[in-house]
Amino acid sequence: MQDSQLILSDEQVITANATTVASTNVIDLGLVYDHKGVALLSFGPENGRDRLIVTVGIKPTAGTALYLELQDCATVDGTYKPVGIGIDSANAIPIATLVVGYEILDVPLPRGLRECIRLLYTTTGDWSASVGTINARIDSGSTTKNQTPVRV
């Protein structure tokens, strides 16, 4: 079972017409603890064991492509800035690729994050009639997959 404090998007429907949509939730790293019971903000993610995982829940039915970026901020209601993890517009993922279970990202959280993090999804094409969903969470553990995030 996934800790709800570690979920950025839980079956979040992205219905936007060529615009950006923030993740449903913001994670406050000062309130969340890693697999050893240490606040993530205290020491940062440990040796790549805390990961950002973004997957497709339901295949989108409209739109052209999707790209996203991880953002951080010192306070929940402050101004969020990109941290350099995500998929940039030049590498937007075509809608045909976004099938159920497709893993968009599985990358270690970077060190030096400010207290609050969120994802910003950007759509190309008209997603306003789409029923597709996105899941995003922080999870502990390593991966055997050879994936390198596209830096934005």
CSV table of C-alpha atoms in Angstrom, one decimal:
chain,number,residue,atom,x,y,z
A,1,MET,CA,0.0,0.0,0.0
A,2,GLN,CA,1.3,3.4,-0.9
A,3,ASP,CA,1.6,6.2,1.7
A,4,SER,CA,-0.8,8.9,0.6
A,5,GLN,CA,1.8,11.6,1.7
A,6,LEU,CA,4.0,10.3,-1.1
A,7,ILE,CA,1.5,10.6,-4.0
A,8,LEU,CA,1.6,13.5,-6.4
A,9,SER,CA,-1.1,12.2,-8.8
A,10,ASP,CA,-3.5,9.4,-8.1
A,11,GLU,CA,-5.4,8.5,-11.3
A,12,GLN,CA,-5.3,12.2,-12.1
A,13,VAL,CA,-7.2,13.0,-15.3
A,14,ILE,CA,-5.3,15.5,-17.4
A,15,THR,CA,-7.9,17.5,-19.3
A,16,ALA,CA,-6.3,20.5,-20.8
A,17,ASN,CA,-6.2,22.1,-24.2
A,18,ALA,CA,-2.5,22.7,-24.9
A,19,THR,CA,-1.8,24.0,-21.5
A,20,THR,CA,-0.2,23.1,-18.1
A,21,VAL,CA,-1.8,21.3,-15.2
A,22,ALA,CA,-0.1,20.9,-11.7
A,23,SER,CA,-0.2,17.5,-10.0
A,24,THR,CA,-3.2,17.0,-7.7
A,25,ASN,CA,-1.0,16.9,-4.6
A,26,VAL,CA,2.1,18.7,-3.3
A,27,ILE,CA,4.6,16.7,-1.2
A,28,ASP,CA,6.0,18.5,1.8
A,29,LEU,CA,9.4,16.8,2.2
A,30,GLY,CA,9.6,18.2,5.8
A,31,LEU,CA,6.6,16.1,6.8
A,32,VAL,CA,7.5,12.9,4.8
A,33,TYR,CA,10.0,10.3,6.1
A,34,ASP,CA,12.2,7.9,4.1
A,35,HIS,CA,12.5,4.2,4.5
A,36,LYS,CA,14.7,4.7,7.6
A,37,GLY,CA,12.3,7.1,9.3
A,38,VAL,CA,14.3,10.2,8.6
A,39,ALA,CA,12.6,13.3,7.2
A,40,LEU,CA,13.4,13.5,3.5
A,41,LEU,CA,14.2,17.2,3.8
A,42,SER,CA,16.8,16.7,6.6
A,43,PHE,CA,19.4,14.9,4.5
A,44,GLY,CA,17.9,14.5,1.1
A,45,PRO,CA,17.2,11.3,-0.8
A,46,GLU,CA,19.6,8.6,0.3
A,47,ASN,CA,21.9,7.2,-2.5
A,48,GLY,CA,19.1,7.2,-5.1
A,49,ARG,CA,16.8,5.0,-3.0
A,50,ASP,CA,13.9,7.5,-3.1
A,51,ARG,CA,12.6,7.7,-6.6
A,52,LEU,CA,10.0,9.6,-8.6
A,53,ILE,CA,7.8,7.2,-10.5
A,54,VAL,CA,5.3,8.4,-13.1
A,55,THR,CA,3.0,5.9,-14.9
A,56,VAL,CA,-0.1,5.9,-17.2
A,57,GLY,CA,-3.2,4.6,-15.4
A,58,ILE,CA,-5.7,4.9,-18.3
A,59,LYS,CA,-4.7,5.5,-21.9
A,60,PRO,CA,-5.5,9.0,-23.0
A,61,THR,CA,-8.2,9.2,-25.7
A,62,ALA,CA,-7.5,12.6,-27.1
A,63,GLY,CA,-4.6,15.0,-27.5
A,64,THR,CA,-1.2,14.8,-29.2
A,65,ALA,CA,1.6,14.4,-26.6
A,66,LEU,CA,2.6,15.0,-23.0
A,67,TYR,CA,5.7,16.4,-21.3
A,68,LEU,CA,6.3,17.1,-17.6
A,69,GLU,CA,8.7,18.6,-15.1
A,70,LEU,CA,9.4,18.2,-11.4
A,71,GLN,CA,9.3,21.5,-9.5
A,72,ASP,CA,10.2,22.6,-6.0
A,73,CYS,CA,9.4,25.5,-3.7
A,74,ALA,CA,10.2,26.6,-0.1
A,75,THR,CA,6.5,26.8,0.8
A,76,VAL,CA,3.3,25.1,-0.4
A,77,ASP,CA,1.8,28.3,-1.8
A,78,GLY,CA,5.1,29.8,-3.1
A,79,THR,CA,6.5,30.1,-6.6
A,80,TYR,CA,7.6,26.7,-7.9
A,81,LYS,CA,10.7,26.3,-10.1
A,82,PRO,CA,11.9,23.4,-12.2
A,83,VAL,CA,14.6,21.2,-10.7
A,84,GLY,CA,16.0,19.7,-13.9
A,85,ILE,CA,14.1,16.4,-13.9
A,86,GLY,CA,11.4,15.6,-16.4
A,87,ILE,CA,10.6,15.3,-20.1
A,88,ASP,CA,11.1,18.5,-22.1
A,89,SER,CA,8.9,19.8,-25.0
A,90,ALA,CA,11.4,18.6,-27.7
A,91,ASN,CA,11.0,15.0,-26.3
A,92,ALA,CA,7.2,15.1,-25.6
A,93,ILE,CA,5.8,11.6,-25.4
A,94,PRO,CA,3.3,10.9,-28.2
A,95,ILE,CA,-0.2,9.9,-27.1
A,96,ALA,CA,0.2,6.5,-28.9
A,97,THR,CA,3.0,5.6,-26.5
A,98,LEU,CA,1.0,6.4,-23.4
A,99,VAL,CA,-0.6,3.0,-22.9
A,100,VAL,CA,-1.8,1.6,-19.6
A,101,GLY,CA,1.1,0.9,-17.3
A,102,TYR,CA,3.6,2.8,-19.4
A,103,GLU,CA,6.4,4.1,-17.1
A,104,ILE,CA,7.0,7.7,-18.1
A,105,LEU,CA,9.7,8.3,-15.4
A,106,ASP,CA,11.5,6.2,-12.8
A,107,VAL,CA,14.3,8.3,-11.6
A,108,PRO,CA,16.1,9.1,-8.2
A,109,LEU,CA,15.0,12.3,-6.5
A,110,PRO,CA,17.8,14.8,-6.8
A,111,ARG,CA,19.7,16.2,-3.8
A,112,GLY,CA,19.1,19.8,-2.7
A,113,LEU,CA,15.3,19.9,-3.2
A,114,ARG,CA,13.5,22.6,-1.4
A,115,GLU,CA,10.7,21.7,1.0
A,116,CYS,CA,7.7,21.2,-1.3
A,117,ILE,CA,7.6,19.4,-4.7
A,118,ARG,CA,5.0,19.0,-7.4
A,119,LEU,CA,4.8,17.9,-11.0
A,120,LEU,CA,3.7,20.1,-13.8
A,121,TYR,CA,2.2,18.3,-16.8
A,122,THR,CA,2.0,20.1,-20.2
A,123,THR,CA,-0.2,18.8,-23.0
A,124,THR,CA,0.0,19.4,-26.7
A,125,GLY,CA,-3.1,19.1,-28.7
A,126,ASP,CA,-6.6,19.2,-27.2
A,127,TRP,CA,-6.9,16.9,-24.2
A,128,SER,CA,-10.2,18.4,-23.0
A,129,ALA,CA,-12.2,15.3,-24.0
A,130,SER,CA,-9.5,12.8,-22.8
A,131,VAL,CA,-10.2,10.2,-20.2
A,132,GLY,CA,-6.6,9.3,-19.6
A,133,THR,CA,-5.0,9.3,-16.2
A,134,ILE,CA,-1.5,9.7,-14.7
A,135,ASN,CA,-0.1,8.3,-11.5
A,136,ALA,CA,3.0,9.8,-9.8
A,137,ARG,CA,4.5,8.9,-6.5
A,138,ILE,CA,7.7,8.9,-4.5
A,139,ASP,CA,8.8,5.3,-3.7
A,140,SER,CA,11.9,3.9,-2.0
A,141,GLY,CA,14.1,1.2,-3.6
A,142,SER,CA,16.3,0.9,-6.6
A,143,THR,CA,15.5,-0.1,-10.1
A,144,THR,CA,17.3,-2.5,-12.4
A,145,LYS,CA,16.0,-0.5,-15.4
A,146,ASN,CA,18.5,1.5,-17.4
A,147,GLN,CA,16.6,4.8,-17.5
A,148,THR,CA,18.1,8.3,-17.7
A,149,PRO,CA,15.8,11.2,-17.3
A,150,VAL,CA,15.7,13.9,-19.9
A,151,ARG,CA,16.9,17.1,-18.3
A,152,VAL,CA,14.8,20.2,-18.8
